[in-house]
Tab-separated table of C-alpha atoms and ligand atoms in Angstrom:
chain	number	residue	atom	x	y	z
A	202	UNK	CA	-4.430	-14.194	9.240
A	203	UNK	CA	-1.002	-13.021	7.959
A	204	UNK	CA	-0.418	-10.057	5.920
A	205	UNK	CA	3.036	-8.924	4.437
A	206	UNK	CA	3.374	-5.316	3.437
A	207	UNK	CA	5.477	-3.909	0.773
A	208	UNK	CA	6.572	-0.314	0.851
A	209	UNK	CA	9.090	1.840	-0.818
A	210	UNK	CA	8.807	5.110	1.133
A	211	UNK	CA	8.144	6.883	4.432
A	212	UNK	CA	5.795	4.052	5.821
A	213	UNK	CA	3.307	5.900	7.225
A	214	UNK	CA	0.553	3.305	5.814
A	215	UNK	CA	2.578	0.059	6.891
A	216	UNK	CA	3.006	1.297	10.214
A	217	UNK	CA	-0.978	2.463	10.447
A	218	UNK	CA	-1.907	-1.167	9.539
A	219	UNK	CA	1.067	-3.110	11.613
A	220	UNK	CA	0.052	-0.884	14.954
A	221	UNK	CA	-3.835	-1.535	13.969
A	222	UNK	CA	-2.798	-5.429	13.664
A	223	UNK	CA	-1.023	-5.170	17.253
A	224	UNK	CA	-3.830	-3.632	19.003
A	225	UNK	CA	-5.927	-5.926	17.402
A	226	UNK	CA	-8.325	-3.714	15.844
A	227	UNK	CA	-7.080	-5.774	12.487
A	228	UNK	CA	-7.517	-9.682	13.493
A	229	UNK	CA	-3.867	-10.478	11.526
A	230	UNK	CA	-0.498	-10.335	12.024
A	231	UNK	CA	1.997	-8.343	9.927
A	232	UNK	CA	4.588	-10.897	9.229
A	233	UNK	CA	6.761	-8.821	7.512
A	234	UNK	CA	7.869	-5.307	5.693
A	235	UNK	CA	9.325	-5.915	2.031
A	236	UNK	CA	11.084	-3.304	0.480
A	237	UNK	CA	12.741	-3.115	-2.368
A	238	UNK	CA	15.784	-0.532	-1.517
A	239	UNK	CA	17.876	-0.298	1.574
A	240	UNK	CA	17.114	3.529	2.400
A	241	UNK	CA	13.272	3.079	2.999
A	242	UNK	CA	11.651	5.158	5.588
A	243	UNK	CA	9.422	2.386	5.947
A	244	UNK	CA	12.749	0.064	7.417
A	245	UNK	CA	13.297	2.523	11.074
A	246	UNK	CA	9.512	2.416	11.613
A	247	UNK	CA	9.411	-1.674	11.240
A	248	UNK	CA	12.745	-1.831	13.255
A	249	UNK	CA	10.640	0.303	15.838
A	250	UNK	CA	7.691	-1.856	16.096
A	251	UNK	CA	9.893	-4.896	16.103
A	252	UNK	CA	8.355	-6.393	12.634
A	253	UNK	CA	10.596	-8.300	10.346
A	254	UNK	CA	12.306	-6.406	6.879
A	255	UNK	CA	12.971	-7.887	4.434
A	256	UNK	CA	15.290	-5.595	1.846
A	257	UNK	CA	14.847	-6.947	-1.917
A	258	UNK	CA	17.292	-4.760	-3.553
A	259	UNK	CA	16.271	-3.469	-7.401
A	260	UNK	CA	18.866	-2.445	-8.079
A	261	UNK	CA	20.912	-6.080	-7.111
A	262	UNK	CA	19.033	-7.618	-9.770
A	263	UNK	CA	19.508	-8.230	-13.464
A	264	UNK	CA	15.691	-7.958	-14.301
A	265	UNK	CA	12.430	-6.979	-13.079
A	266	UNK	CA	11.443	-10.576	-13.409
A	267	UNK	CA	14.928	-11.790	-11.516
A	268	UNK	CA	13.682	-9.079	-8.437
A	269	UNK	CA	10.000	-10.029	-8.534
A	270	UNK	CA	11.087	-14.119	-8.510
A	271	UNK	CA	13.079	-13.263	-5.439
A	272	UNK	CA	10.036	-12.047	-4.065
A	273	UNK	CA	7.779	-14.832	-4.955
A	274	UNK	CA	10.210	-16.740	-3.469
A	275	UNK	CA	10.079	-14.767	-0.085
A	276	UNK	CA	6.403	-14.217	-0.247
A	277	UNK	CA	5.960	-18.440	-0.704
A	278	UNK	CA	7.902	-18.702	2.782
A	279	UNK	CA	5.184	-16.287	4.222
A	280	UNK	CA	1.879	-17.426	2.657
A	281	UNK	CA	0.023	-14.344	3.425
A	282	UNK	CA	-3.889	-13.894	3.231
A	283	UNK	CA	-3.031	-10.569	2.168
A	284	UNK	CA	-0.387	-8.714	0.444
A	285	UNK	CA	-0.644	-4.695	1.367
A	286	UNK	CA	1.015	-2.290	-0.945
A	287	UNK	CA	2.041	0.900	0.573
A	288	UNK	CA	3.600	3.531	-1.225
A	289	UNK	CA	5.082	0.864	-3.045
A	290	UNK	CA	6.399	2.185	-6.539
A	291	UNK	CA	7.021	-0.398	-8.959
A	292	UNK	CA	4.179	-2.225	-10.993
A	293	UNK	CA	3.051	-5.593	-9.755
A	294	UNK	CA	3.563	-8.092	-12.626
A	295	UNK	CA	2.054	-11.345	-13.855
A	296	UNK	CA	5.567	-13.051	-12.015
A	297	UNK	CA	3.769	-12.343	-8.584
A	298	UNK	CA	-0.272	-11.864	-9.618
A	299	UNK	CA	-0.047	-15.533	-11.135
A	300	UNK	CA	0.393	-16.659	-7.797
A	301	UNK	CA	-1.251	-13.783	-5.271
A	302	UNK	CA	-3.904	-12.272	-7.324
A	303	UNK	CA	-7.015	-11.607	-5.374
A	304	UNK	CA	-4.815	-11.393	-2.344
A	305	UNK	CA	-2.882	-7.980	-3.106
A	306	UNK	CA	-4.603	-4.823	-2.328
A	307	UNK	CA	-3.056	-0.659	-2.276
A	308	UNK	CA	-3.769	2.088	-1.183
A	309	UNK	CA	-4.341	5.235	-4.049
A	310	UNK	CA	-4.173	9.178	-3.556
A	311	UNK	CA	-6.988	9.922	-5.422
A	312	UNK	CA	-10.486	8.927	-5.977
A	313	UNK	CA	-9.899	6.143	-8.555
A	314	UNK	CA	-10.573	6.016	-11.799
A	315	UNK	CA	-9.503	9.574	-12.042
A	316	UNK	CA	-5.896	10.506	-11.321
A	317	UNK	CA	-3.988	6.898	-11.526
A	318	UNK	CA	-0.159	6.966	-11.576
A	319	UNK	CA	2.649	8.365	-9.874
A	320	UNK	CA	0.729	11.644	-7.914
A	321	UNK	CA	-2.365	10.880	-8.330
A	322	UNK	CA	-2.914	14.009	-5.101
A	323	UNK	CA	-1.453	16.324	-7.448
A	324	UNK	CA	-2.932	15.708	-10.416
A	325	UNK	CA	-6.576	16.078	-8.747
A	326	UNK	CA	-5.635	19.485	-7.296
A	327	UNK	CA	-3.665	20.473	-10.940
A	328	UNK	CA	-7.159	19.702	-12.336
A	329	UNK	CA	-9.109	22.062	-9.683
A	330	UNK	CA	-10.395	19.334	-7.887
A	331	UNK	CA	-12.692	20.730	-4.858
A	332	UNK	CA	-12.701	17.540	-3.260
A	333	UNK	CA	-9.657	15.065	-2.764
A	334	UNK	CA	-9.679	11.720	-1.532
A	335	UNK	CA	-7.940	7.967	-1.277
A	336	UNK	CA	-9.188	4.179	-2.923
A	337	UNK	CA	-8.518	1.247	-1.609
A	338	UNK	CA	-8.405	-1.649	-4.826
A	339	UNK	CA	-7.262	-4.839	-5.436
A	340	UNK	CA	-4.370	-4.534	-7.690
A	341	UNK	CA	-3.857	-6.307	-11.255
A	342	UNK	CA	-1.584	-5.531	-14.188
A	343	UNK	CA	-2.707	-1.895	-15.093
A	344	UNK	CA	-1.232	1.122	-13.018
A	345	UNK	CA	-4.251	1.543	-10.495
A	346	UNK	CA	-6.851	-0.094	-12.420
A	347	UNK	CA	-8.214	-3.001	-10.143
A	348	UNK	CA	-11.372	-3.054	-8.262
A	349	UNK	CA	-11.994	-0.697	-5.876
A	350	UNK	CA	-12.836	-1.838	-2.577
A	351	UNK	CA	-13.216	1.193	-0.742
A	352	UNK	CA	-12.758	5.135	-0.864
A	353	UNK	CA	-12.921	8.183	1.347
A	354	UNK	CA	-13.300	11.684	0.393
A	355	UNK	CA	-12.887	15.331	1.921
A	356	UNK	CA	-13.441	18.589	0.678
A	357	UNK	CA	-10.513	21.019	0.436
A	358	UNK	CA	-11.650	24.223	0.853
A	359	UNK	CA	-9.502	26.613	2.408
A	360	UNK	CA	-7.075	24.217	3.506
A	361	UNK	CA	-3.281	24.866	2.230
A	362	UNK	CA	-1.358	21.484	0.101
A	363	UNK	CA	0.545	20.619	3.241
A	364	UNK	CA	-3.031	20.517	5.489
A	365	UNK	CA	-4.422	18.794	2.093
A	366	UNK	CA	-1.483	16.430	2.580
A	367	UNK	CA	-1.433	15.916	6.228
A	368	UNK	CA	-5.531	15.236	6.068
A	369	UNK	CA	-4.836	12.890	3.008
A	370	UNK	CA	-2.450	10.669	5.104
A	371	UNK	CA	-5.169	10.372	8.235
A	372	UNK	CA	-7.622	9.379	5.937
A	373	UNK	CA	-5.679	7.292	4.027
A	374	UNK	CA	-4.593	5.143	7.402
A	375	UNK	CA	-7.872	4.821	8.782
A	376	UNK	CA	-8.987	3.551	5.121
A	377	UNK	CA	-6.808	0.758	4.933
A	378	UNK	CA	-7.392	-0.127	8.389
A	379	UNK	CA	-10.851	-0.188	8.197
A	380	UNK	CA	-10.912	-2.231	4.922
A	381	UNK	CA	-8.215	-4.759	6.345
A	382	UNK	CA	-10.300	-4.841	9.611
A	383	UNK	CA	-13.238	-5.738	7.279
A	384	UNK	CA	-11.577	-8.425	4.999
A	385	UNK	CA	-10.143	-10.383	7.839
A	386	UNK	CA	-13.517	-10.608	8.742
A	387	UNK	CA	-14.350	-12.149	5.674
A	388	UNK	CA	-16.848	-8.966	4.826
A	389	UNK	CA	-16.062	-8.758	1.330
B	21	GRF	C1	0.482	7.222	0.062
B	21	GRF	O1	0.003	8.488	-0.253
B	21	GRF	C2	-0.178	6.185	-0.803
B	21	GRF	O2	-1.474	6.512	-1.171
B	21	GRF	C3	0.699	6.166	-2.017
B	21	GRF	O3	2.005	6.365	-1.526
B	21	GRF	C4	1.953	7.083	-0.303
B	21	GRF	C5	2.712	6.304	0.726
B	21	GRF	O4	2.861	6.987	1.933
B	21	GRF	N1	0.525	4.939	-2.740
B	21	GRF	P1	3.545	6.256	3.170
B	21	GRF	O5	4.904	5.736	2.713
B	21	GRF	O6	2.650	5.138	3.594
B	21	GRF	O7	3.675	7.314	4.218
């Protein structure tokens, strides 16, 4: 199986899942990174593990739907089984789920429905949360609103927002791995 991930930040997630994939705990192959700016965190870690980037540049494009046809366009070339957002910050729209929907899955800092959008970590701790956790859902055109596949959850307690954070990020990699080890499988 092939999966292409798309990331606009550190990368922690895409390089989780592209190490899993090497060691073969995930039975695919990350074919490639796609981000969509040149100063991606996500880009050095890829470089690193010797996985192909592909840089879509936003901000090089006239529209959203000029960017997202570029990507279509790239995404055709791969064929993937499964396209893995991670930390990717722009809204998937009907220009790439008319083709891939069903195949494109994120990752979510919160325990979905509650706490969608930009930090979704945050907003569950704003809110007094006592426990924290991550979702795993196939995507479609709301912000975090497709079906959840799978979620993980820890309790807080005396822990400070960086140990929240650092916990948070371990959970979250061992989520998508274990969800991407399970859908290669054909388990769900
Ligand atoms: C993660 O917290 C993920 O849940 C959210 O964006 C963050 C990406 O982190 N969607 P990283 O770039 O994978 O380290």
């Amino acid at each position: 199986m092939q999966i292409v991930v798309m990331a606009s930040g550190s990368g922690s997630n895409f390089e989780a899942i592209a190490s899993a994939c090497a060691l073969g705990k995930i039975d695919a192959k990350v074919v490639s990174l796609i981000v969509d700016k040149p100063e991606c965190g996500a880009i050095e870690r890829a470089n690193r593990l010797g996985i192909n980037v592909d840089i879509v540049d936003f901000k090089s494009y006239s529209s959203k739907l000029a960017y997202e046809q570029a990507i279509v366009h790239l995404l055709n070339e791969y064929n993937p089984d499964f396209i893995c957002l991670a930390g990717y910050m722009k809204i998937i729209t009907e220009t790439i789920l008319d083709q891939y929907s069903g195949r494109i899955i994120n990752i979510h800092p919160s325990l979905l429905p509650k706490y969608p959008g930009k930090q979704g970590l945050l907003d569950a701790l704003n809110a007094g949360e006592k426990t924290v956790g991550v979702t795993v859902h196939y995507v479609d055109g709301g912000v975090d609103t497709g079906q959840i596949i799978k979620q993980a959850s820890f309790p807080i307690k005396q822990m400070n927002q960086e140990e929240i954070e650092t916990k948070l990020h371990a959970v979250e990699h061992e989520l998508y791995v274990s969800v991407l080890r399970d859908l290669t499988m054909g388990e769900r």
